[in-house]
Structures are given as C-alpha cells and as structure tokens.
PDB file of C-alpha atoms in Angstrom:
ATOM      1  CA  MET A 113       9.350  25.002  14.106  1.00  0.00           C
ATOM      2  CA  VAL A 114       9.361  20.937  13.516  1.00  0.00           C
ATOM      3  CA  SER A 115      11.450  20.085  10.079  1.00  0.00           C
ATOM      4  CA  LEU A 116       9.915  18.162   7.152  1.00  0.00           C
ATOM      5  CA  PRO A 117      12.271  16.514   4.591  1.00  0.00           C
ATOM      6  CA  VAL A 118      11.831  18.973   1.641  1.00  0.00           C
ATOM      7  CA  PRO A 119      10.614  17.431  -1.693  1.00  0.00           C
ATOM      8  CA  ARG A 120      11.403  16.786  -4.854  1.00  0.00           C
ATOM      9  CA  THR A 121       8.500  19.164  -7.184  1.00  0.00           C
ATOM     10  CA  ASP A 122       6.662  22.577  -5.703  1.00  0.00           C
ATOM     11  CA  ALA A 123       3.009  20.853  -6.074  1.00  0.00           C
ATOM     12  CA  GLY A 124       5.127  18.615  -3.023  1.00  0.00           C
ATOM     13  CA  HIS A 125       6.250  21.490  -0.669  1.00  0.00           C
ATOM     14  CA  ASP A 126       2.148  22.854  -0.684  1.00  0.00           C
ATOM     15  CA  GLY A 127       1.194  19.050   0.050  1.00  0.00           C
ATOM     16  CA  LEU A 128       3.364  19.493   2.960  1.00  0.00           C
ATOM     17  CA  ALA A 129       2.463  22.995   3.645  1.00  0.00           C
ATOM     18  CA  ALA A 130      -1.279  22.395   3.121  1.00  0.00           C
ATOM     19  CA  PHE A 131      -0.675  19.432   5.958  1.00  0.00           C
ATOM     20  CA  ARG A 132       0.998  21.620   8.666  1.00  0.00           C
ATOM     21  CA  ARG A 133      -2.490  24.188   7.660  1.00  0.00           C
ATOM     22  CA  SER A 134      -4.817  21.369   9.087  1.00  0.00           C
ATOM     23  CA  PRO A 135      -4.028  18.305   9.504  1.00  0.00           C
ATOM     24  CA  HIS A 136      -6.848  17.148  11.764  1.00  0.00           C
ATOM     25  CA  ARG A 137      -8.608  17.488   7.746  1.00  0.00           C
ATOM     26  CA  ALA A 138      -5.052  15.571   6.618  1.00  0.00           C
ATOM     27  CA  LEU A 139      -5.714  11.833   4.695  1.00  0.00           C
ATOM     28  CA  LEU A 140      -2.148   9.569   5.428  1.00  0.00           C
ATOM     29  CA  ALA A 141      -2.671   6.834   4.124  1.00  0.00           C
ATOM     30  CA  LEU A 142       0.484   3.795   3.114  1.00  0.00           C
ATOM     31  CA  ASP A 143       0.867   0.803   1.719  1.00  0.00           C
ATOM     32  CA  PHE A 144       1.788  -2.055   3.946  1.00  0.00           C
ATOM     33  CA  ASP A 145       5.106  -4.236   2.123  1.00  0.00           C
ATOM     34  CA  GLY A 146       7.693  -2.320   1.360  1.00  0.00           C
ATOM     35  CA  THR A 147       6.494   0.592   3.671  1.00  0.00           C
ATOM     36  CA  LEU A 148       5.989  -0.065   6.682  1.00  0.00           C
ATOM     37  CA  ALA A 149       7.390  -3.205   6.766  1.00  0.00           C
ATOM     38  CA  PRO A 150      10.303  -4.763   4.751  1.00  0.00           C
ATOM     39  CA  ILE A 151      10.122  -7.128   2.449  1.00  0.00           C
ATOM     40  CA  VAL A 152      11.644  -9.989   2.865  1.00  0.00           C
ATOM     41  CA  PRO A 153      11.537 -13.537   1.375  1.00  0.00           C
ATOM     42  CA  ASP A 154       9.105 -15.122   2.725  1.00  0.00           C
ATOM     43  CA  PRO A 155       5.590 -13.005   2.511  1.00  0.00           C
ATOM     44  CA  GLU A 156       4.501 -14.523   5.756  1.00  0.00           C
ATOM     45  CA  GLN A 157       7.300 -12.959   7.890  1.00  0.00           C
ATOM     46  CA  ALA A 158       6.454  -9.817   6.781  1.00  0.00           C
ATOM     47  CA  ARG A 159       7.028  -7.874  10.111  1.00  0.00           C
ATOM     48  CA  ALA A 160       6.236  -3.864   9.970  1.00  0.00           C
ATOM     49  CA  HIS A 161       9.194  -1.257  11.482  1.00  0.00           C
ATOM     50  CA  PRO A 162       9.537  -1.881  14.863  1.00  0.00           C
ATOM     51  CA  ASP A 163       9.121   2.025  15.209  1.00  0.00           C
ATOM     52  CA  VAL A 164       5.562   2.284  12.365  1.00  0.00           C
ATOM     53  CA  LEU A 165       3.751   1.995  15.152  1.00  0.00           C
ATOM     54  CA  PRO A 166       4.729   3.992  17.898  1.00  0.00           C
ATOM     55  CA  ALA A 167       4.722   6.247  15.188  1.00  0.00           C
ATOM     56  CA  LEU A 168       1.053   5.561  13.815  1.00  0.00           C
ATOM     57  CA  ALA A 169      -0.607   6.352  17.030  1.00  0.00           C
ATOM     58  CA  ARG A 170       1.302   9.101  17.926  1.00  0.00           C
ATOM     59  CA  LEU A 171       0.181  10.843  14.652  1.00  0.00           C
ATOM     60  CA  ALA A 172      -3.305   9.169  14.500  1.00  0.00           C
ATOM     61  CA  PRO A 173      -5.765  11.672  17.452  1.00  0.00           C
ATOM     62  CA  LEU A 174      -3.648  14.644  14.883  1.00  0.00           C
ATOM     63  CA  VAL A 175      -4.910  13.741  11.406  1.00  0.00           C
ATOM     64  CA  GLY A 176      -8.479  13.414   9.688  1.00  0.00           C
ATOM     65  CA  THR A 177      -8.121   9.791   8.386  1.00  0.00           C
ATOM     66  CA  LEU A 178      -5.390   7.417   8.768  1.00  0.00           C
ATOM     67  CA  ALA A 179      -5.520   4.201   6.512  1.00  0.00           C
ATOM     68  CA  ILE A 180      -3.985   1.364   4.803  1.00  0.00           C
ATOM     69  CA  ILE A 181      -4.606   0.105   1.451  1.00  0.00           C
ATOM     70  CA  THR A 182      -2.322  -3.229   0.214  1.00  0.00           C
ATOM     71  CA  GLY A 183      -2.607  -5.844  -2.098  1.00  0.00           C
ATOM     72  CA  ARG A 184      -2.866  -8.468   1.077  1.00  0.00           C
ATOM     73  CA  ALA A 185      -6.391  -9.626   1.991  1.00  0.00           C
ATOM     74  CA  ALA A 186      -7.364  -7.171   5.416  1.00  0.00           C
ATOM     75  CA  ALA A 187      -6.857  -9.859   7.925  1.00  0.00           C
ATOM     76  CA  THR A 188      -3.219 -10.767   6.507  1.00  0.00           C
ATOM     77  CA  ALA A 189      -2.477  -7.259   6.115  1.00  0.00           C
ATOM     78  CA  VAL A 190      -3.689  -6.139  10.566  1.00  0.00           C
ATOM     79  CA  ARG A 191      -2.533  -9.920  11.734  1.00  0.00           C
ATOM     80  CA  LEU A 192       1.997  -9.157   9.577  1.00  0.00           C
ATOM     81  CA  GLY A 193       1.158  -6.514  11.006  1.00  0.00           C
ATOM     82  CA  ARG A 194      -0.370  -6.105  14.357  1.00  0.00           C
ATOM     83  CA  LEU A 195      -2.552  -3.514  13.411  1.00  0.00           C
ATOM     84  CA  ASP A 196      -5.341  -5.084  15.834  1.00  0.00           C
ATOM     85  CA  ALA A 197      -2.546  -4.852  19.473  1.00  0.00           C
ATOM     86  CA  ASP A 198      -3.280  -2.470  21.481  1.00  0.00           C
ATOM     87  CA  GLU A 199      -0.669  -0.124  21.073  1.00  0.00           C
ATOM     88  CA  ALA A 200      -2.162   0.422  17.322  1.00  0.00           C
ATOM     89  CA  PRO A 201      -4.666   3.568  16.281  1.00  0.00           C
ATOM     90  CA  ALA A 202      -7.895   3.035  17.844  1.00  0.00           C
ATOM     91  CA  ASP A 203      -9.440   3.941  14.208  1.00  0.00           C
ATOM     92  CA  LEU A 204      -7.322   2.912  11.239  1.00  0.00           C
ATOM     93  CA  VAL A 205      -8.387   2.036   8.609  1.00  0.00           C
ATOM     94  CA  VAL A 206      -6.857  -0.786   6.181  1.00  0.00           C
ATOM     95  CA  LEU A 207      -7.865  -1.355   2.627  1.00  0.00           C
ATOM     96  CA  GLY A 208      -7.088  -5.110   1.328  1.00  0.00           C
ATOM     97  CA  ALA A 209      -6.967  -6.095  -1.838  1.00  0.00           C
ATOM     98  CA  TYR A 210      -7.391  -2.994  -3.377  1.00  0.00           C
ATOM     99  CA  GLY A 211      -9.534  -2.041  -1.347  1.00  0.00           C
ATOM    100  CA  ALA A 212     -11.653  -4.715  -2.272  1.00  0.00           C
ATOM    101  CA  GLU A 213     -11.545  -5.751   1.910  1.00  0.00           C
ATOM    102  CA  ARG A 214     -12.604  -2.887   4.463  1.00  0.00           C
ATOM    103  CA  TRP A 215     -11.309  -3.645   7.545  1.00  0.00           C
ATOM    104  CA  ASP A 216     -11.836  -0.792  10.606  1.00  0.00           C
ATOM    105  CA  ALA A 217     -10.073  -0.513  14.123  1.00  0.00           C
ATOM    106  CA  ALA A 218     -12.415   0.532  15.445  1.00  0.00           C
ATOM    107  CA  THR A 219     -15.271  -1.931  15.597  1.00  0.00           C
ATOM    108  CA  GLY A 220     -13.023  -4.143  14.637  1.00  0.00           C
ATOM    109  CA  ARG A 221     -15.369  -5.466  11.988  1.00  0.00           C
ATOM    110  CA  THR A 222     -13.982  -6.690   8.609  1.00  0.00           C
ATOM    111  CA  ARG A 223     -16.218  -6.642   4.926  1.00  0.00           C
ATOM    112  CA  THR A 224     -15.407  -8.428   2.179  1.00  0.00           C
ATOM    113  CA  PRO A 225     -17.181  -9.155  -1.399  1.00  0.00           C
ATOM    114  CA  GLY A 226     -18.388 -12.936  -2.858  1.00  0.00           C
ATOM    115  CA  PRO A 227     -15.351 -14.945  -5.261  1.00  0.00           C
ATOM    116  CA  HIS A 228     -14.599 -14.023  -8.171  1.00  0.00           C
ATOM    117  CA  ALA A 229     -15.226 -16.849 -10.745  1.00  0.00           C
ATOM    118  CA  GLY A 230     -12.353 -15.131 -12.294  1.00  0.00           C
ATOM    119  CA  VAL A 231      -9.849 -16.186  -9.691  1.00  0.00           C
ATOM    120  CA  ALA A 232     -11.133 -19.014  -8.776  1.00  0.00           C
ATOM    121  CA  ALA A 233     -10.432 -21.151 -11.689  1.00  0.00           C
ATOM    122  CA  ALA A 234      -6.726 -19.767 -12.540  1.00  0.00           C
ATOM    123  CA  ARG A 235      -6.438 -20.796  -8.362  1.00  0.00           C
ATOM    124  CA  ALA A 236      -7.103 -24.081  -9.330  1.00  0.00           C
ATOM    125  CA  GLU A 237      -4.956 -23.930 -12.800  1.00  0.00           C
ATOM    126  CA  LEU A 238      -1.809 -22.063 -11.244  1.00  0.00           C
ATOM    127  CA  PRO A 239       0.673 -24.840  -9.594  1.00  0.00           C
ATOM    128  CA  GLU A 240       0.930 -26.325 -13.035  1.00  0.00           C
ATOM    129  CA  VAL A 241       1.553 -22.776 -15.029  1.00  0.00           C
ATOM    130  CA  VAL A 242       3.645 -22.600 -12.295  1.00  0.00           C
ATOM    131  CA  SER A 243       5.571 -25.805 -12.563  1.00  0.00           C
ATOM    132  CA  GLY A 244       5.789 -26.229 -16.290  1.00  0.00           C
ATOM    133  CA  SER A 245       7.895 -23.042 -16.387  1.00  0.00           C
ATOM    134  CA  VAL A 246       9.960 -22.790 -13.922  1.00  0.00           C
ATOM    135  CA  PRO A 247      12.707 -25.391 -11.910  1.00  0.00           C
ATOM    136  CA  SER A 248      11.120 -26.908  -7.987  1.00  0.00           C
ATOM    137  CA  GLY A 249      11.725 -23.954  -5.612  1.00  0.00           C
ATOM    138  CA  GLN A 250      12.009 -21.378  -8.385  1.00  0.00           C
ATOM    139  CA  ALA A 251       8.731 -19.650  -7.271  1.00  0.00           C
ATOM    140  CA  HIS A 252       6.208 -19.104  -4.086  1.00  0.00           C
ATOM    141  CA  ILE A 253       2.204 -19.477  -4.610  1.00  0.00           C
ATOM    142  CA  GLU A 254       0.400 -16.400  -2.584  1.00  0.00           C
ATOM    143  CA  ASP A 255      -3.250 -16.709  -2.230  1.00  0.00           C
ATOM    144  CA  LYS A 256      -4.222 -13.464  -1.061  1.00  0.00           C
ATOM    145  CA  GLY A 257      -7.832 -14.438  -0.793  1.00  0.00           C
ATOM    146  CA  GLY A 258      -9.054 -11.849  -4.182  1.00  0.00           C
ATOM    147  CA  ALA A 259      -6.437 -12.414  -5.949  1.00  0.00           C
ATOM    148  CA  LEU A 260      -2.579 -15.090  -6.476  1.00  0.00           C
ATOM    149  CA  ALA A 261       0.235 -13.997  -6.706  1.00  0.00           C
ATOM    150  CA  VAL A 262       3.871 -15.900  -7.929  1.00  0.00           C
ATOM    151  CA  HIS A 263       6.456 -14.844  -6.190  1.00  0.00           C
ATOM    152  CA  THR A 264      10.085 -15.596  -7.592  1.00  0.00           C
ATOM    153  CA  ARG A 265      13.221 -13.673  -4.979  1.00  0.00           C
ATOM    154  CA  ARG A 266      13.500 -17.069  -3.058  1.00  0.00           C
ATOM    155  CA  ALA A 267      14.397 -18.380  -6.656  1.00  0.00           C
ATOM    156  CA  ALA A 268      18.832 -18.940  -7.749  1.00  0.00           C
ATOM    157  CA  ASP A 269      17.996 -15.683 -10.309  1.00  0.00           C
ATOM    158  CA  PRO A 270      15.056 -14.199  -8.982  1.00  0.00           C
ATOM    159  CA  ALA A 271      14.764 -11.849 -11.481  1.00  0.00           C
ATOM    160  CA  ALA A 272      15.408 -14.576 -15.033  1.00  0.00           C
ATOM    161  CA  ALA A 273      12.881 -16.901 -13.492  1.00  0.00           C
ATOM    162  CA  LEU A 274      10.346 -14.178 -13.277  1.00  0.00           C
ATOM    163  CA  GLU A 275      10.780 -13.864 -17.091  1.00  0.00           C
ATOM    164  CA  ALA A 276       9.812 -17.255 -17.560  1.00  0.00           C
ATOM    165  CA  LEU A 277       6.888 -16.636 -15.231  1.00  0.00           C
ATOM    166  CA  ARG A 278       5.651 -13.263 -17.502  1.00  0.00           C
ATOM    167  CA  ARG A 279       3.698 -14.845 -20.742  1.00  0.00           C
ATOM    168  CA  PRO A 280       2.148 -18.069 -19.152  1.00  0.00           C
ATOM    169  CA  LEU A 281       1.306 -16.419 -16.546  1.00  0.00           C
ATOM    170  CA  THR A 282       0.091 -13.382 -18.118  1.00  0.00           C
ATOM    171  CA  GLU A 283      -1.423 -16.390 -20.579  1.00  0.00           C
ATOM    172  CA  LEU A 284      -2.722 -18.288 -18.232  1.00  0.00           C
ATOM    173  CA  ALA A 285      -4.428 -13.566 -16.518  1.00  0.00           C
ATOM    174  CA  ALA A 286      -6.383 -13.691 -20.109  1.00  0.00           C
ATOM    175  CA  ARG A 287      -8.359 -17.184 -19.802  1.00  0.00           C
ATOM    176  CA  HIS A 288     -10.841 -15.734 -17.071  1.00  0.00           C
ATOM    177  CA  GLY A 289     -10.968 -12.185 -17.060  1.00  0.00           C
ATOM    178  CA  LEU A 290      -7.806 -10.816 -14.365  1.00  0.00           C
ATOM    179  CA  HIS A 291      -5.082  -8.024 -14.669  1.00  0.00           C
ATOM    180  CA  VAL A 292      -1.590  -9.165 -14.059  1.00  0.00           C
ATOM    181  CA  GLU A 293       0.548  -6.256 -12.156  1.00  0.00           C
ATOM    182  CA  PRO A 294       4.520  -7.171 -12.045  1.00  0.00           C
ATOM    183  CA  GLY A 295       6.345  -6.122  -8.745  1.00  0.00           C
ATOM    184  CA  ARG A 296       9.335  -6.400  -6.825  1.00  0.00           C
ATOM    185  CA  PHE A 297       9.931 -10.086  -7.766  1.00  0.00           C
ATOM    186  CA  VAL A 298       6.287 -10.703  -7.955  1.00  0.00           C
ATOM    187  CA  LEU A 299       3.765 -11.753 -10.685  1.00  0.00           C
ATOM    188  CA  GLU A 300      -0.286 -11.176  -8.746  1.00  0.00           C
ATOM    189  CA  LEU A 301      -3.227 -11.857 -11.067  1.00  0.00           C
ATOM    190  CA  ARG A 302      -6.183 -10.221  -9.443  1.00  0.00           C
ATOM    191  CA  PRO A 303      -9.658  -8.800 -11.358  1.00  0.00           C
ATOM    192  CA  PRO A 304      -9.778  -5.391 -13.045  1.00  0.00           C
ATOM    193  CA  GLY A 305     -11.011  -2.834 -12.085  1.00  0.00           C
ATOM    194  CA  MET A 306      -9.004  -3.031  -8.330  1.00  0.00           C
ATOM    195  CA  ASP A 307      -5.945  -0.892  -7.875  1.00  0.00           C
ATOM    196  CA  LYS A 308      -4.570   0.943  -4.967  1.00  0.00           C
ATOM    197  CA  GLY A 309      -5.634   4.413  -6.668  1.00  0.00           C
ATOM    198  CA  ALA A 310      -9.075   3.406  -7.060  1.00  0.00           C
ATOM    199  CA  ALA A 311      -9.247   2.474  -3.361  1.00  0.00           C
ATOM    200  CA  LEU A 312      -7.509   5.719  -2.172  1.00  0.00           C
ATOM    201  CA  THR A 313     -10.281   8.432  -4.386  1.00  0.00           C
ATOM    202  CA  ARG A 314     -12.964   6.175  -2.767  1.00  0.00           C
ATOM    203  CA  LEU A 315     -11.959   7.228   0.448  1.00  0.00           C
ATOM    204  CA  VAL A 316     -11.203  10.502  -0.750  1.00  0.00           C
ATOM    205  CA  ALA A 317     -15.042  11.322  -1.865  1.00  0.00           C
ATOM    206  CA  GLU A 318     -15.467   8.977   1.194  1.00  0.00           C
ATOM    207  CA  ARG A 319     -13.692  11.163   3.721  1.00  0.00           C
ATOM    208  CA  ASP A 320     -13.352  14.997   2.198  1.00  0.00           C
ATOM    209  CA  PRO A 321      -9.793  15.525   3.685  1.00  0.00           C
ATOM    210  CA  SER A 322      -8.269  18.990   2.701  1.00  0.00           C
ATOM    211  CA  VAL A 323      -5.044  17.655   1.681  1.00  0.00           C
ATOM    212  CA  VAL A 324      -4.135  13.946   1.133  1.00  0.00           C
ATOM    213  CA  VAL A 325      -1.013  11.926   1.574  1.00  0.00           C
ATOM    214  CA  TYR A 326       0.539   8.387   0.359  1.00  0.00           C
ATOM    215  CA  GLY A 327       3.152   6.616   0.526  1.00  0.00           C
ATOM    216  CA  GLY A 328       4.665   3.695  -1.754  1.00  0.00           C
ATOM    217  CA  ASP A 329       7.145   1.086  -3.153  1.00  0.00           C
ATOM    218  CA  ASP A 330       6.122  -0.985  -5.918  1.00  0.00           C
ATOM    219  CA  LEU A 331       4.575  -0.168  -9.130  1.00  0.00           C
ATOM    220  CA  GLY A 332       1.479  -1.406  -7.622  1.00  0.00           C
ATOM    221  CA  ASP A 333       1.455   1.773  -6.170  1.00  0.00           C
ATOM    222  CA  LEU A 334       1.679   4.282  -9.368  1.00  0.00           C
ATOM    223  CA  ALA A 335      -1.846   3.642 -10.204  1.00  0.00           C
ATOM    224  CA  ALA A 336      -2.003   5.742  -6.134  1.00  0.00           C
ATOM    225  CA  PHE A 337       0.702   8.417  -7.502  1.00  0.00           C
ATOM    226  CA  ALA A 338      -1.510   8.690 -10.231  1.00  0.00           C
ATOM    227  CA  ALA A 339      -4.673   9.975  -8.215  1.00  0.00           C
ATOM    228  CA  VAL A 340      -3.390  11.638  -6.521  1.00  0.00           C
ATOM    229  CA  GLU A 341      -2.656  14.245  -9.595  1.00  0.00           C
ATOM    230  CA  ARG A 342      -5.317  13.938 -10.043  1.00  0.00           C
ATOM    231  CA  LEU A 343      -7.202  15.507  -6.688  1.00  0.00           C
ATOM    232  CA  ARG A 344      -4.157  17.811  -7.271  1.00  0.00           C
ATOM    233  CA  GLY A 345      -6.211  18.377 -10.406  1.00  0.00           C
ATOM    234  CA  ASP A 346      -9.065  19.038  -8.181  1.00  0.00           C
ATOM    235  CA  GLY A 347      -7.646  21.515  -6.563  1.00  0.00           C
ATOM    236  CA  ILE A 348      -7.069  18.745  -3.581  1.00  0.00           C
ATOM    237  CA  PRO A 349      -3.637  19.321  -1.871  1.00  0.00           C
ATOM    238  CA  GLY A 350      -1.263  15.962  -2.221  1.00  0.00           C
ATOM    239  CA  VAL A 351       2.223  14.731  -1.050  1.00  0.00           C
ATOM    240  CA  ARG A 352       3.292  11.381  -3.403  1.00  0.00           C
ATOM    241  CA  VAL A 353       5.918   9.956  -1.321  1.00  0.00           C
ATOM    242  CA  LEU A 354       8.106   7.370  -1.991  1.00  0.00           C
ATOM    243  CA  SER A 355       9.355   4.653   0.845  1.00  0.00           C
ATOM    244  CA  ALA A 356      12.923   4.102  -2.437  1.00  0.00           C
ATOM    245  CA  SER A 357      14.929   1.137  -2.989  1.00  0.00           C
ATOM    246  CA  ALA A 358      17.200   0.215  -5.715  1.00  0.00           C
ATOM    247  CA  GLU A 359      14.874  -2.984  -6.697  1.00  0.00           C
ATOM    248  CA  VAL A 360      11.698  -0.224  -8.624  1.00  0.00           C
ATOM    249  CA  PRO A 361      14.097   3.011 -10.032  1.00  0.00           C
ATOM    250  CA  GLU A 362      10.886   4.106 -12.438  1.00  0.00           C
ATOM    251  CA  LEU A 363       8.561   4.997  -9.226  1.00  0.00           C
ATOM    252  CA  ALA A 364      11.545   7.785  -7.818  1.00  0.00           C
ATOM    253  CA  ALA A 365      10.525   9.830 -11.023  1.00  0.00           C
ATOM    254  CA  ALA A 366       6.615   9.866 -10.332  1.00  0.00           C
ATOM    255  CA  ALA A 367       7.640  11.044  -6.403  1.00  0.00           C
ATOM    256  CA  ASP A 368       7.741  13.983  -4.891  1.00  0.00           C
ATOM    257  CA  LEU A 369       9.680  12.892  -1.676  1.00  0.00           C
ATOM    258  CA  ALA A 370      11.819  10.000  -0.946  1.00  0.00           C
ATOM    259  CA  VAL A 371      12.832   8.250   2.214  1.00  0.00           C
ATOM    260  CA  ASP A 372      15.045   5.115   3.318  1.00  0.00           C
ATOM    261  CA  GLY A 373      12.423   2.630   3.749  1.00  0.00           C
ATOM    262  CA  PRO A 374      10.324   1.327   6.160  1.00  0.00           C
ATOM    263  CA  ALA A 375      12.769   3.012   7.795  1.00  0.00           C
ATOM    264  CA  GLY A 376      12.918   6.680   6.534  1.00  0.00           C
ATOM    265  CA  VAL A 377       8.852   6.324   6.471  1.00  0.00           C
ATOM    266  CA  ALA A 378       8.522   5.254  10.814  1.00  0.00           C
ATOM    267  CA  GLU A 379      10.797   8.088  10.325  1.00  0.00           C
ATOM    268  CA  LEU A 380       8.781  10.299   8.157  1.00  0.00           C
ATOM    269  CA  LEU A 381       5.822   9.869  10.321  1.00  0.00           C
ATOM    270  CA  GLY A 382       7.284  10.634  13.415  1.00  0.00           C
ATOM    271  CA  ALA A 383       7.768  14.428  12.014  1.00  0.00           C
ATOM    272  CA  LEU A 384       4.609  14.609  10.514  1.00  0.00           C
ATOM    273  CA  ALA A 385       3.099  13.982  14.167  1.00  0.00           C
ATOM    274  CA  ASP A 386       5.884  17.075  15.855  1.00  0.00           C
ATOM    275  CA  ALA A 387       4.695  18.906  12.459  1.00  0.00           C
ATOM    276  CA  ALA A 388       0.254  18.010  13.295  1.00  0.00           C
ATOM    277  CA  GLY A 389       1.053  18.940  17.359  1.00  0.00           C
ATOM    278  CA  GLU A 390       2.131  22.372  16.793  1.00  0.00           C
ATOM    279  CA  THR A 391      -0.747  23.555  15.043  1.00  0.00           C
ATOM    280  CA  PRO A 392      -3.027  25.141  16.657  1.00  0.00           C
ATOM    281  CA  GLY A 393      -6.223  23.638  17.846  1.00  0.00           C
ATOM    282  CA  GLY A 394      -4.985  20.039  16.014  1.00  0.00           C
ATOM    283  CA  THR A 395      -7.010  17.468  16.969  1.00  0.00           C
ATOM    284  CA  ALA A 396      -8.839  15.265  15.062  1.00  0.00           C
ATOM    285  CA  ALA A 397     -11.959  15.663  13.531  1.00  0.00           C
ATOM    286  CA  ALA A 398     -14.277  12.776  13.979  1.00  0.00           C
ATOM    287  CA  PRO A 399     -14.165   9.799  11.355  1.00  0.00           C
ATOM    288  CA  ARG A 400     -16.831   9.464   8.852  1.00  0.00           C
ATOM    289  CA  ASP A 401     -18.919   5.801   9.201  1.00  0.00           C
TER     290      ASP A 401
END
C-alpha cells in the first residue's frame, strides 16, 4: 500500500482513509501562491513548482473534482500556473477572486462578475494613500480586478512597512465598504463575503463529494480550513493541508497535516495519485455542470 503522510489529528486520519476508499468522489482544492507556487517578491513572477503540473495531471483522472481557489484573478492564475498548457489537467476548475470568478479547463471559458463600486473607488485613492504612508519603493500595489493588494515584501523592513499601512488601508476600506485581509507581507482590500471558505462550500454543494481535501499556506486560507471543519460536522470527511512556512505559524494549529511548501505539496499530490491508483475501479466521476 502506498504510504501517505501521517496527519496529526484523528479527523485528518479519517479524511485520508475516506480518500483511499473513494478517490473518484473526492474533491481536492488548493490555493495557488505559497501552495502550488513559491512566494516571490514580484507577484507577476510567481510560477507553479515544476513538479506541480505533472502531479496534478496524474491525479486529475482519479478524483472527482480538482480545483484551485485563489485570491488572484482566475485568468492570472491560469496564465502564471500554465494551467491551460497541454500537460495541465483537462477538467481543472479555477475559482479566482475568492470564488467570484471561475475558469473551467474543459471549456476554456472564464466567468467574471461586474465591477464592484467600492473596489473602483478605492482603486482611485489607493496610490495616494500608499505614498502618504510609506516611503517610495516600500510598497507595491497589485490590482487583482475584483480586489486590491498592497505588498511590502520588497521593503527594507517588510513588517514595519506593513504595520505603517495597516491603519490607513483599513480606513480606506471602511470608507468604501470593503474588507481588509492580511497575508504574507500583504494587505488586501476586497468586497465583504468573498473568501475561500465560501467558495469551497459552494463547490462542495455543486459536486457532492464523499471527502474534501484543502491545501493552503496563508491567513486567507483559514476560512477554507473552517469550511472543512464545518463539513466534517455535516458528515463529510476532510483534510486540512498546510503548505508550511516560517512566515505564517498561525495556520499550524488549524491544520491536520503539514508539508514543506510547494515542493511538499507536489510530493503529496503524487502520493495521493499513487494511492488513488490502488483503488479498484478508481476512475474519476463525470464532471457536473
């Protein structure tokens, strides 16, 4: 029998056992940055770990649903991750902008919502707020379309720059009815009600899986971890996988299983594919529209 990592929780053990029993009805969802792709100073330079696409391609025919849930625009995650390449999974679903956008590999189509008035208003004010809070070059604005992110990873003191931005960005968000989400040297302004937990819950309702595995690395993934916990309370086994880093120790207590960054995630995906291949009749269920 293929060896899988050992979870630290009983619920995690139960989740992996449920995956072994019926991988063809499993839902596997993953964050992008920090989980499939290493964190880099320039978000535009993020790329999936080289072992990720081959592992996803092996796993995709063996599981019921394979999804990526990210704060990035769906099209951006597809482009940076090369998720539309020939070697990428054919049935992958990408939920971008925390689920507000959706890209389906089967059709190549992207569904996006209309512009949010609060984001548009904050977008106009954000450069002045940032320049008035930290010296030039200490923060970088990333426009995600449906959300706005301010990164301080390139600053001489990233933590100090982030702290200097926290209050003015919180006040800007409040003026325009937005929520501020902290992350790994980033503060993100986005509409309320948009989070990875809600996106995961909607996908579960659509696909009706027998088990849910979710992997993430940052504070924004706590909502998805909480969604897995609620699903377990409803009788659906689940596993919360942490792509571990020294930058976000807060997630460790909420995870059932930790692996060593994107390289560890790719290794786990390969092990799940091996385990799924051992299951008699382990072929993927037909996707549901």
